[in-house]
mmCIF file of C-alpha atoms and ligand atoms in Angstrom:
data_model
loop_
_atom_site.group_PDB
_atom_site.id
_atom_site.type_symbol
_atom_site.label_atom_id
_atom_site.label_comp_id
_atom_site.label_asym_id
_atom_site.label_seq_id
_atom_site.Cartn_x
_atom_site.Cartn_y
_atom_site.Cartn_z
ATOM 1 C CA MET L 1 71.293 -37.188 -42.377
ATOM 2 C CA THR L 2 73.474 -38.517 -39.576
ATOM 3 C CA LEU L 3 72.983 -40.978 -36.725
ATOM 4 C CA ALA L 4 72.653 -37.993 -34.437
ATOM 5 C CA ASP L 5 69.739 -36.679 -36.590
ATOM 6 C CA ILE L 6 67.961 -39.991 -36.194
ATOM 7 C CA LYS L 7 68.439 -39.997 -32.420
ATOM 8 C CA LYS L 8 67.240 -36.384 -32.177
ATOM 9 C CA THR L 9 64.139 -37.175 -34.228
ATOM 10 C CA GLN L 10 63.393 -40.139 -31.937
ATOM 11 C CA GLU L 11 63.700 -38.033 -28.798
ATOM 12 C CA GLU L 12 61.480 -35.317 -30.230
ATOM 13 C CA ALA L 13 58.881 -37.791 -31.446
ATOM 14 C CA LEU L 14 58.684 -39.660 -28.158
ATOM 15 C CA SER L 15 58.380 -36.503 -26.079
ATOM 16 C CA GLN L 16 55.696 -35.062 -28.366
ATOM 17 C CA ILE L 17 53.754 -38.297 -28.286
ATOM 18 C CA ALA L 18 54.026 -38.496 -24.514
ATOM 19 C CA SER L 19 52.555 -35.033 -24.116
ATOM 20 C CA ALA L 20 49.684 -35.566 -26.578
ATOM 21 C CA SER L 21 46.408 -35.491 -24.648
ATOM 22 C CA THR L 22 43.754 -36.319 -27.203
ATOM 23 C CA GLN L 23 43.261 -39.047 -29.735
ATOM 24 C CA ALA L 24 43.300 -36.446 -32.502
ATOM 25 C CA GLU L 25 46.731 -35.163 -31.434
ATOM 26 C CA VAL L 26 48.114 -38.709 -31.278
ATOM 27 C CA GLU L 27 46.730 -39.411 -34.736
ATOM 28 C CA GLN L 28 48.380 -36.276 -36.106
ATOM 29 C CA LEU L 29 51.735 -37.355 -34.665
ATOM 30 C CA ARG L 30 51.306 -40.848 -36.095
ATOM 31 C CA ILE L 31 50.814 -39.368 -39.562
ATOM 32 C CA LYS L 32 53.714 -36.968 -39.069
ATOM 33 C CA TYR L 33 56.213 -39.635 -38.067
ATOM 34 C CA ILE L 34 55.179 -43.030 -39.363
ATOM 35 C CA GLY L 35 52.509 -42.152 -41.958
ATOM 36 C CA ALA L 36 53.015 -44.523 -44.893
ATOM 37 C CA LYS L 37 53.044 -41.776 -47.525
ATOM 38 C CA ASN L 38 54.637 -38.649 -46.111
ATOM 39 C CA GLY L 39 55.833 -39.766 -42.710
ATOM 40 C CA LEU L 40 59.204 -38.491 -41.499
ATOM 41 C CA VAL L 41 60.559 -42.000 -40.880
ATOM 42 C CA GLN L 42 59.593 -43.012 -44.420
ATOM 43 C CA ALA L 43 61.416 -39.959 -45.800
ATOM 44 C CA MET L 44 64.494 -40.771 -43.749
ATOM 45 C CA MET L 45 64.450 -44.340 -45.077
ATOM 46 C CA LYS L 46 64.635 -42.901 -48.569
ATOM 47 C CA ASN L 47 67.613 -40.759 -47.556
ATOM 48 C CA LEU L 48 69.564 -43.882 -46.478
ATOM 49 C CA LYS L 49 71.028 -44.160 -49.956
ATOM 50 C CA ASP L 50 72.920 -40.879 -49.520
ATOM 51 C CA ILE L 51 74.672 -42.053 -46.377
ATOM 52 C CA PRO L 52 78.290 -43.299 -46.688
ATOM 53 C CA ALA L 53 78.393 -47.090 -47.083
ATOM 54 C CA ALA L 54 80.237 -47.650 -43.785
ATOM 55 C CA GLU L 55 77.540 -45.958 -41.750
ATOM 56 C CA LYS L 56 74.599 -47.469 -43.644
ATOM 57 C CA PRO L 57 74.024 -50.618 -41.514
ATOM 58 C CA GLU L 58 74.167 -48.602 -38.286
ATOM 59 C CA ALA L 59 71.788 -45.937 -39.669
ATOM 60 C CA GLY L 60 69.388 -48.574 -41.036
ATOM 61 C CA LYS L 61 69.200 -50.220 -37.608
ATOM 62 C CA ALA L 62 68.686 -46.872 -35.921
ATOM 63 C CA LEU L 63 65.840 -46.011 -38.323
ATOM 64 C CA ASN L 64 64.134 -49.356 -37.698
ATOM 65 C CA ALA L 65 64.475 -48.784 -33.979
ATOM 66 C CA LEU L 66 63.033 -45.300 -34.409
ATOM 67 C CA ARG L 67 60.027 -46.660 -36.291
ATOM 68 C CA ALA L 68 59.467 -49.382 -33.673
ATOM 69 C CA ALA L 69 59.748 -46.946 -30.760
ATOM 70 C CA VAL L 70 57.379 -44.438 -32.338
ATOM 71 C CA THR L 71 54.863 -47.149 -33.253
ATOM 72 C CA GLU L 72 54.856 -48.448 -29.711
ATOM 73 C CA ALA L 73 54.585 -44.976 -28.190
ATOM 74 C CA ILE L 74 51.657 -44.190 -30.508
ATOM 75 C CA GLU L 75 49.836 -47.387 -29.447
ATOM 76 C CA THR L 76 50.341 -46.595 -25.769
ATOM 77 C CA ALA L 77 49.233 -42.999 -26.213
ATOM 78 C CA LYS L 78 46.162 -44.098 -28.174
ATOM 79 C CA SER L 79 44.924 -46.426 -25.495
ATOM 80 C CA LYS L 80 45.677 -43.876 -22.772
ATOM 81 C CA THR L 81 43.827 -40.983 -24.409
ATOM 82 C CA GLY L 82 41.097 -43.355 -25.546
ATOM 83 C CA GLU L 83 40.280 -44.342 -21.977
ATOM 84 C CA SER L 84 40.527 -41.014 -20.254
ATOM 85 C CA ASN L 85 38.621 -39.150 -22.950
ATOM 86 C CA SER L 86 35.902 -41.657 -23.753
ATOM 87 C CA ALA L 87 33.153 -39.167 -22.883
ATOM 88 C CA SER L 88 34.493 -36.361 -25.019
ATOM 89 C CA ARG L 89 35.234 -38.694 -27.896
ATOM 90 C CA SER L 90 31.615 -39.605 -28.572
ATOM 91 C CA PRO L 91 28.313 -38.284 -27.242
ATOM 92 C CA PHE L 92 27.176 -41.876 -26.628
ATOM 93 C CA ASP L 93 28.469 -44.388 -24.168
ATOM 94 C CA PHE L 94 26.992 -47.570 -25.508
ATOM 95 C CA SER L 95 27.868 -49.459 -22.356
ATOM 96 C CA LEU L 96 25.457 -47.449 -20.162
ATOM 97 C CA PRO L 97 21.837 -48.622 -19.703
ATOM 98 C CA GLY L 98 19.467 -46.724 -22.027
ATOM 99 C CA ASN L 99 16.719 -44.281 -21.048
ATOM 100 C CA TRP L 100 13.732 -46.613 -20.968
ATOM 101 C CA THR L 101 10.414 -44.886 -21.634
ATOM 102 C CA VAL L 102 7.441 -46.919 -20.465
ATOM 103 C CA PRO L 103 4.602 -46.507 -22.974
ATOM 104 C CA GLY L 104 1.419 -45.036 -21.446
ATOM 105 C CA THR L 105 -1.906 -46.845 -21.298
ATOM 106 C CA VAL L 106 -5.389 -45.517 -22.029
ATOM 107 C CA HIS L 107 -7.291 -44.892 -18.772
ATOM 108 C CA PRO L 108 -10.004 -47.522 -18.158
ATOM 109 C CA ILE L 109 -12.680 -44.795 -18.196
ATOM 110 C CA SER L 110 -11.481 -43.565 -21.582
ATOM 111 C CA GLN L 111 -11.336 -47.177 -22.767
ATOM 112 C CA VAL L 112 -15.021 -47.669 -21.922
ATOM 113 C CA ILE L 113 -15.975 -44.380 -23.618
ATOM 114 C CA GLU L 114 -14.026 -45.375 -26.740
ATOM 115 C CA GLU L 115 -15.541 -48.860 -26.798
ATOM 116 C CA VAL L 116 -19.151 -47.676 -26.298
ATOM 117 C CA SER L 117 -18.643 -44.961 -28.925
ATOM 118 C CA ARG L 118 -17.279 -47.522 -31.365
ATOM 119 C CA ILE L 119 -20.258 -49.847 -30.880
ATOM 120 C CA PHE L 120 -22.907 -47.139 -31.322
ATOM 121 C CA SER L 121 -21.006 -45.560 -34.222
ATOM 122 C CA SER L 122 -21.374 -48.888 -36.017
ATOM 123 C CA LEU L 123 -25.154 -48.446 -35.648
ATOM 124 C CA GLY L 124 -25.097 -44.959 -37.176
ATOM 125 C CA PHE L 125 -24.899 -42.874 -33.968
ATOM 126 C CA THR L 126 -22.611 -39.858 -33.976
ATOM 127 C CA VAL L 127 -20.781 -38.582 -30.881
ATOM 128 C CA ALA L 128 -22.014 -35.216 -29.542
ATOM 129 C CA ASP L 129 -20.500 -33.032 -26.842
ATOM 130 C CA GLY L 130 -21.634 -30.263 -24.504
ATOM 131 C CA PRO L 131 -20.321 -28.081 -21.652
ATOM 132 C CA ASP L 132 -20.052 -29.168 -18.000
ATOM 133 C CA ILE L 133 -21.598 -25.868 -16.826
ATOM 134 C CA GLU L 134 -25.239 -25.812 -17.846
ATOM 135 C CA THR L 135 -28.467 -23.863 -17.566
ATOM 136 C CA GLU L 136 -31.282 -25.020 -15.333
ATOM 137 C CA PHE L 137 -33.415 -25.285 -18.482
ATOM 138 C CA ASN L 138 -31.098 -27.780 -20.228
ATOM 139 C CA ASN L 139 -30.457 -29.859 -17.116
ATOM 140 C CA PHE L 140 -33.949 -29.909 -15.556
ATOM 141 C CA ASP L 141 -36.794 -27.871 -17.145
ATOM 142 C CA ALA L 142 -36.509 -29.119 -20.724
ATOM 143 C CA LEU L 143 -36.164 -32.664 -19.378
ATOM 144 C CA ASN L 144 -39.580 -32.344 -17.746
ATOM 145 C CA THR L 145 -38.201 -32.433 -14.210
ATOM 146 C CA ALA L 146 -40.811 -31.147 -11.744
ATOM 147 C CA LYS L 147 -40.035 -27.850 -9.984
ATOM 148 C CA HIS L 148 -40.036 -29.591 -6.594
ATOM 149 C CA HIS L 149 -37.980 -32.607 -7.753
ATOM 150 C CA PRO L 150 -35.356 -33.467 -5.072
ATOM 151 C CA SER L 151 -32.523 -33.642 -7.623
ATOM 152 C CA ARG L 152 -32.781 -29.836 -7.994
ATOM 153 C CA ASP L 153 -32.019 -29.432 -4.312
ATOM 154 C CA GLU L 154 -28.833 -27.706 -3.184
ATOM 155 C CA ARG L 155 -27.901 -30.862 -1.354
ATOM 156 C CA ASP L 156 -27.842 -32.799 -4.634
ATOM 157 C CA THR L 157 -26.649 -30.305 -7.218
ATOM 158 C CA PHE L 158 -23.681 -27.905 -7.421
ATOM 159 C CA TRP L 159 -25.283 -24.545 -8.199
ATOM 160 C CA LEU L 160 -23.284 -21.532 -9.358
ATOM 161 C CA ASP L 161 -24.073 -18.005 -8.118
ATOM 162 C CA ASP L 162 -25.467 -16.979 -11.517
ATOM 163 C CA GLY L 163 -28.180 -19.667 -11.470
ATOM 164 C CA ARG L 164 -26.295 -22.092 -13.673
ATOM 165 C CA LEU L 165 -25.086 -25.464 -12.399
ATOM 166 C CA LEU L 166 -22.609 -28.284 -12.936
ATOM 167 C CA ARG L 167 -24.648 -30.695 -15.036
ATOM 168 C CA THR L 168 -25.985 -33.652 -13.075
ATOM 169 C CA GLN L 169 -26.493 -35.787 -16.186
ATOM 170 C CA THR L 170 -25.401 -35.748 -19.820
ATOM 171 C CA SER L 171 -29.050 -35.617 -20.971
ATOM 172 C CA THR L 172 -28.312 -31.883 -21.329
ATOM 173 C CA VAL L 173 -26.490 -32.660 -24.573
ATOM 174 C CA GLN L 174 -29.626 -34.312 -25.925
ATOM 175 C CA ILE L 175 -31.572 -31.105 -25.280
ATOM 176 C CA ARG L 176 -28.828 -29.047 -26.970
ATOM 177 C CA GLU L 177 -28.878 -31.405 -29.939
ATOM 178 C CA MET L 178 -32.666 -31.240 -30.336
ATOM 179 C CA LEU L 179 -32.648 -27.443 -29.972
ATOM 180 C CA SER L 180 -30.157 -27.156 -32.815
ATOM 181 C CA HIS L 181 -31.160 -30.047 -35.124
ATOM 182 C CA LYS L 182 -34.415 -31.283 -36.615
ATOM 183 C CA PRO L 183 -35.136 -35.045 -36.495
ATOM 184 C CA PRO L 184 -33.807 -37.563 -37.333
ATOM 185 C CA VAL L 185 -31.300 -37.250 -34.503
ATOM 186 C CA ARG L 186 -29.122 -40.190 -33.582
ATOM 187 C CA ILE L 187 -26.393 -39.325 -31.063
ATOM 188 C CA ILE L 188 -24.482 -40.622 -28.123
ATOM 189 C CA ASN L 189 -22.906 -38.175 -25.715
ATOM 190 C CA PRO L 190 -20.175 -39.201 -23.291
ATOM 191 C CA GLY L 191 -19.180 -36.691 -20.616
ATOM 192 C CA ARG L 192 -18.501 -35.713 -17.054
ATOM 193 C CA CYS L 193 -21.343 -35.128 -14.558
ATOM 194 C CA TYR L 194 -21.450 -33.747 -11.018
ATOM 195 C CA ARG L 195 -23.588 -34.568 -8.005
ATOM 196 C CA ARG L 196 -23.196 -33.783 -4.339
ATOM 197 C CA ASP L 197 -22.624 -37.405 -3.436
ATOM 198 C CA THR L 198 -20.455 -38.341 -0.491
ATOM 199 C CA ILE L 199 -17.422 -40.087 -1.930
ATOM 200 C CA ASP L 200 -17.187 -43.781 -1.142
ATOM 201 C CA ALA L 201 -16.383 -47.054 -2.925
ATOM 202 C CA THR L 202 -19.338 -46.723 -5.312
ATOM 203 C CA HIS L 203 -20.044 -42.950 -5.398
ATOM 204 C CA GLY L 204 -18.075 -39.928 -6.589
ATOM 205 C CA ALA L 205 -18.923 -36.224 -6.694
ATOM 206 C CA ASN L 206 -17.995 -36.302 -10.325
ATOM 207 C CA PHE L 207 -18.358 -39.230 -12.662
ATOM 208 C CA HIS L 208 -18.981 -40.003 -16.337
ATOM 209 C CA GLN L 209 -22.117 -40.912 -18.230
ATOM 210 C CA ILE L 210 -22.810 -41.925 -21.793
ATOM 211 C CA GLU L 211 -26.289 -41.251 -23.013
ATOM 212 C CA GLY L 212 -27.893 -42.000 -26.336
ATOM 213 C CA LEU L 213 -30.825 -40.464 -28.168
ATOM 214 C CA TYR L 214 -32.644 -41.498 -31.304
ATOM 215 C CA VAL L 215 -35.566 -39.374 -32.537
ATOM 216 C CA ASP L 216 -37.289 -39.791 -35.865
ATOM 217 C CA THR L 217 -40.485 -38.748 -37.633
ATOM 218 C CA LYS L 218 -41.381 -42.392 -38.247
ATOM 219 C CA PRO L 219 -42.370 -44.758 -35.417
ATOM 220 C CA VAL L 220 -39.614 -45.880 -33.056
ATOM 221 C CA SER L 221 -40.667 -48.435 -30.449
ATOM 222 C CA LEU L 222 -39.528 -50.014 -27.207
ATOM 223 C CA ALA L 223 -38.657 -53.091 -29.305
ATOM 224 C CA ASP L 224 -36.180 -50.952 -31.306
ATOM 225 C CA LEU L 225 -34.653 -49.766 -28.036
ATOM 226 C CA LYS L 226 -34.414 -53.303 -26.708
ATOM 227 C CA SER L 227 -32.772 -54.722 -29.836
ATOM 228 C CA THR L 228 -30.282 -51.831 -29.916
ATOM 229 C CA LEU L 229 -29.356 -52.361 -26.273
ATOM 230 C CA ALA L 230 -29.126 -56.146 -26.734
ATOM 231 C CA TYR L 231 -26.701 -55.611 -29.608
ATOM 232 C CA PHE L 232 -24.716 -53.202 -27.448
ATOM 233 C CA ALA L 233 -24.662 -55.695 -24.549
ATOM 234 C CA ARG L 234 -23.296 -58.502 -26.725
ATOM 235 C CA GLU L 235 -20.621 -56.276 -28.269
ATOM 236 C CA MET L 236 -19.574 -54.911 -24.888
ATOM 237 C CA MET L 237 -19.736 -57.976 -22.641
ATOM 238 C CA GLY L 238 -19.676 -60.997 -24.965
ATOM 239 C CA PRO L 239 -22.074 -62.921 -27.254
ATOM 240 C CA SER L 240 -23.944 -64.851 -24.523
ATOM 241 C CA VAL L 241 -25.102 -61.790 -22.531
ATOM 242 C CA LYS L 242 -28.881 -61.361 -22.108
ATOM 243 C CA VAL L 243 -30.764 -58.122 -21.411
ATOM 244 C CA ARG L 244 -33.860 -57.672 -19.260
ATOM 245 C CA PHE L 245 -35.999 -54.568 -18.751
ATOM 246 C CA ARG L 246 -37.567 -53.557 -15.445
ATOM 247 C CA PRO L 247 -40.174 -50.778 -15.177
ATOM 248 C CA HIS L 248 -38.789 -47.555 -13.746
ATOM 249 C CA PHE L 249 -39.415 -43.805 -13.712
ATOM 250 C CA PHE L 250 -37.539 -40.955 -15.368
ATOM 251 C CA PRO L 251 -39.170 -37.551 -15.896
ATOM 252 C CA PHE L 252 -38.109 -37.392 -19.562
ATOM 253 C CA THR L 253 -39.125 -40.868 -20.742
ATOM 254 C CA GLU L 254 -42.498 -42.638 -20.731
ATOM 255 C CA PRO L 255 -42.536 -45.592 -20.380
ATOM 256 C CA SER L 256 -39.185 -45.782 -18.567
ATOM 257 C CA VAL L 257 -37.114 -48.864 -17.856
ATOM 258 C CA GLU L 258 -33.947 -49.944 -16.195
ATOM 259 C CA ALA L 259 -31.951 -52.473 -18.177
ATOM 260 C CA ASP L 260 -29.973 -55.274 -16.547
ATOM 261 C CA PHE L 261 -27.368 -57.416 -18.308
ATOM 262 C CA SER L 262 -26.929 -61.046 -17.299
ATOM 263 C CA CYS L 263 -23.694 -61.328 -15.314
ATOM 264 C CA HIS L 264 -20.802 -61.895 -17.746
ATOM 265 C CA LEU L 265 -18.665 -63.432 -14.990
ATOM 266 C CA CYS L 266 -20.931 -66.160 -13.558
ATOM 267 C CA HIS L 267 -23.361 -66.371 -16.530
ATOM 268 C CA GLY L 268 -26.368 -66.004 -14.257
ATOM 269 C CA LYS L 269 -25.317 -68.436 -11.527
ATOM 270 C CA GLY L 270 -24.653 -65.760 -8.911
ATOM 271 C CA CYS L 271 -21.332 -64.230 -7.858
ATOM 272 C CA ARG L 272 -19.790 -61.344 -5.922
ATOM 273 C CA VAL L 273 -20.077 -58.880 -8.821
ATOM 274 C CA CYS L 274 -23.809 -59.497 -9.465
ATOM 275 C CA LYS L 275 -24.477 -59.826 -5.719
ATOM 276 C CA GLN L 276 -25.693 -63.405 -6.265
ATOM 277 C CA SER L 277 -28.618 -62.218 -8.424
ATOM 278 C CA GLY L 278 -27.213 -63.245 -11.821
ATOM 279 C CA TRP L 279 -28.094 -59.761 -13.171
ATOM 280 C CA ILE L 280 -26.253 -56.448 -13.218
ATOM 281 C CA GLU L 281 -28.055 -53.119 -13.445
ATOM 282 C CA ILE L 282 -26.421 -51.222 -16.304
ATOM 283 C CA LEU L 283 -28.568 -48.395 -17.613
ATOM 284 C CA GLY L 284 -31.725 -46.312 -17.569
ATOM 285 C CA ALA L 285 -33.762 -45.893 -20.727
ATOM 286 C CA GLY L 286 -37.190 -45.253 -22.167
ATOM 287 C CA ILE L 287 -39.341 -43.785 -24.890
ATOM 288 C CA VAL L 288 -38.854 -40.011 -25.007
ATOM 289 C CA ASP L 289 -41.759 -38.207 -23.294
ATOM 290 C CA THR L 290 -43.747 -36.029 -25.713
ATOM 291 C CA ARG L 291 -43.385 -33.148 -23.239
ATOM 292 C CA VAL L 292 -39.665 -33.079 -24.006
ATOM 293 C CA TYR L 293 -40.450 -32.606 -27.726
ATOM 294 C CA LYS L 294 -42.710 -29.701 -26.825
ATOM 295 C CA ASN L 295 -39.954 -28.133 -24.672
ATOM 296 C CA VAL L 296 -37.454 -28.160 -27.545
ATOM 297 C CA GLY L 297 -39.938 -27.038 -30.195
ATOM 298 C CA TYR L 298 -40.356 -30.397 -31.971
ATOM 299 C CA ASP L 299 -43.639 -31.692 -33.396
ATOM 300 C CA GLU L 300 -45.297 -33.822 -30.783
ATOM 301 C CA ASP L 301 -45.703 -36.713 -33.197
ATOM 302 C CA CYS L 302 -41.973 -37.463 -33.141
ATOM 303 C CA TYR L 303 -40.848 -40.876 -31.956
ATOM 304 C CA GLY L 304 -37.686 -41.790 -30.140
ATOM 305 C CA TYR L 305 -35.859 -43.470 -27.348
ATOM 306 C CA ALA L 306 -33.120 -42.431 -24.940
ATOM 307 C CA PHE L 307 -30.781 -44.326 -22.690
ATOM 308 C CA GLY L 308 -27.990 -43.506 -20.276
ATOM 309 C CA MET L 309 -25.316 -45.400 -18.403
ATOM 310 C CA GLY L 310 -22.542 -44.744 -15.897
ATOM 311 C CA VAL L 311 -19.067 -45.166 -17.342
ATOM 312 C CA GLU L 312 -17.299 -45.879 -14.034
ATOM 313 C CA ARG L 313 -19.858 -48.565 -13.272
ATOM 314 C CA ILE L 314 -19.223 -50.327 -16.574
ATOM 315 C CA ALA L 315 -15.448 -50.140 -16.114
ATOM 316 C CA MET L 316 -15.799 -51.588 -12.606
ATOM 317 C CA ILE L 317 -18.056 -54.413 -13.744
ATOM 318 C CA LYS L 318 -15.913 -55.235 -16.756
ATOM 319 C CA HIS L 319 -12.681 -55.397 -14.802
ATOM 320 C CA GLY L 320 -14.008 -56.555 -11.407
ATOM 321 C CA ILE L 321 -12.926 -53.298 -9.696
ATOM 322 C CA THR L 322 -14.465 -53.031 -6.236
ATOM 323 C CA ASP L 323 -13.552 -49.449 -5.279
ATOM 324 C CA LEU L 324 -14.400 -46.579 -7.620
ATOM 325 C CA ARG L 325 -11.744 -44.355 -6.009
ATOM 326 C CA LEU L 326 -9.009 -46.494 -7.572
ATOM 327 C CA LEU L 327 -10.033 -45.035 -10.940
ATOM 328 C CA TYR L 328 -9.025 -41.555 -9.740
ATOM 329 C CA ALA L 329 -6.054 -42.300 -7.481
ATOM 330 C CA ASN L 330 -3.593 -42.019 -10.387
ATOM 331 C CA ASP L 331 -1.608 -44.993 -9.118
ATOM 332 C CA LEU L 332 0.429 -46.365 -12.025
ATOM 333 C CA ARG L 333 0.502 -49.856 -10.499
ATOM 334 C CA PHE L 334 -3.283 -49.895 -10.925
ATOM 335 C CA LEU L 335 -3.501 -48.084 -14.269
ATOM 336 C CA GLN L 336 -0.809 -50.105 -16.033
ATOM 337 C CA GLN L 337 -2.978 -53.210 -15.765
ATOM 338 C CA PHE L 338 -5.358 -51.853 -18.405
ATOM 339 C CA VAL L 339 -3.297 -52.190 -21.553
HETATM 340 N N1 LIG H 1 -30.122 -39.314 -17.202
HETATM 341 C C1 LIG H 1 -30.536 -40.510 -16.478
HETATM 342 C C2 LIG H 1 -29.748 -40.569 -15.170
HETATM 343 O O1 LIG H 1 -28.811 -39.835 -14.992
HETATM 344 C C3 LIG H 1 -30.324 -41.763 -17.262
HETATM 345 C C4 LIG H 1 -31.255 -41.875 -18.427
HETATM 346 C C5 LIG H 1 -30.930 -41.358 -19.642
HETATM 347 C C6 LIG H 1 -32.476 -42.505 -18.283
HETATM 348 C C7 LIG H 1 -31.782 -41.450 -20.733
HETATM 349 C C8 LIG H 1 -33.350 -42.605 -19.343
HETATM 350 C C9 LIG H 1 -32.996 -42.085 -20.546
HETATM 351 O O2 LIG H 1 -30.063 -41.335 -14.305
#
């Protein structure tokens, strides 16, 4: 090994390092030249002992200079390739903002359906389901609706060409349930209904109902219905809510009632939501008409009650929503409020 060898090695090393374009190449050159175990500079240091004594100090200096130059060149090359190749070095750039996924929220209509289902499940009701397209029998005839009843009219109901229709109420599921099960029957049935209503702030051509039916072979009274609905009202709206019944008419229940809940916002004092009356109309209900039992092939000495409510209406009352169309506009600014 001569001084010239050392110089040549330095030139080669520096030019190789300068043309290295990736961190991996630079690292390979670092190991090749100044690696602690098998690096070239290390090997040359060992060879110093074979050099004639007169040249030793000069060669030692040159080797130290070589090591220093290579070390510096490696550092420079590392930071250069590190910067320009940051993307290819790692799939992640931890300095960039992350992909933020906003968690979804359950739609207020689904929230009401889930809540009502939970409350009635705790009383032993099971959730039943049925199709949106129904027969005239299930939607009207079996429910004791008179042939001339205005709800059958084309202006109220969406009829299909084959004589079937888009169900106007979820009472159809109660008929299906009674046709396929003997009493006792204890179900609630949430679902979508359709009516030819002109769409405005409180009406939609399709909307949701939840109905309930309890039929047994032992007596079931209006008092049972009232206590069940009072329990439901307290669970749904809060412990101080009261329930009142008003006489009403439905073809499939006799006697029939409409049930009002005391306003959960003003506690009966009168406000915008209860239109100053202190009461909010929530549902229709009654004792199942014996003619319905006959229509589904039940013994006429069955006893039972049925009730039904509008889901949109409950969501609107609960949250103080004044326009039903907001529930269908799919505007995230609106929907994200219902966490
Ligand atoms: N189906 C009735 C309606 O749509 C509501 C109701 C259900 C009333 C059950 C009484 C009993 O208006």
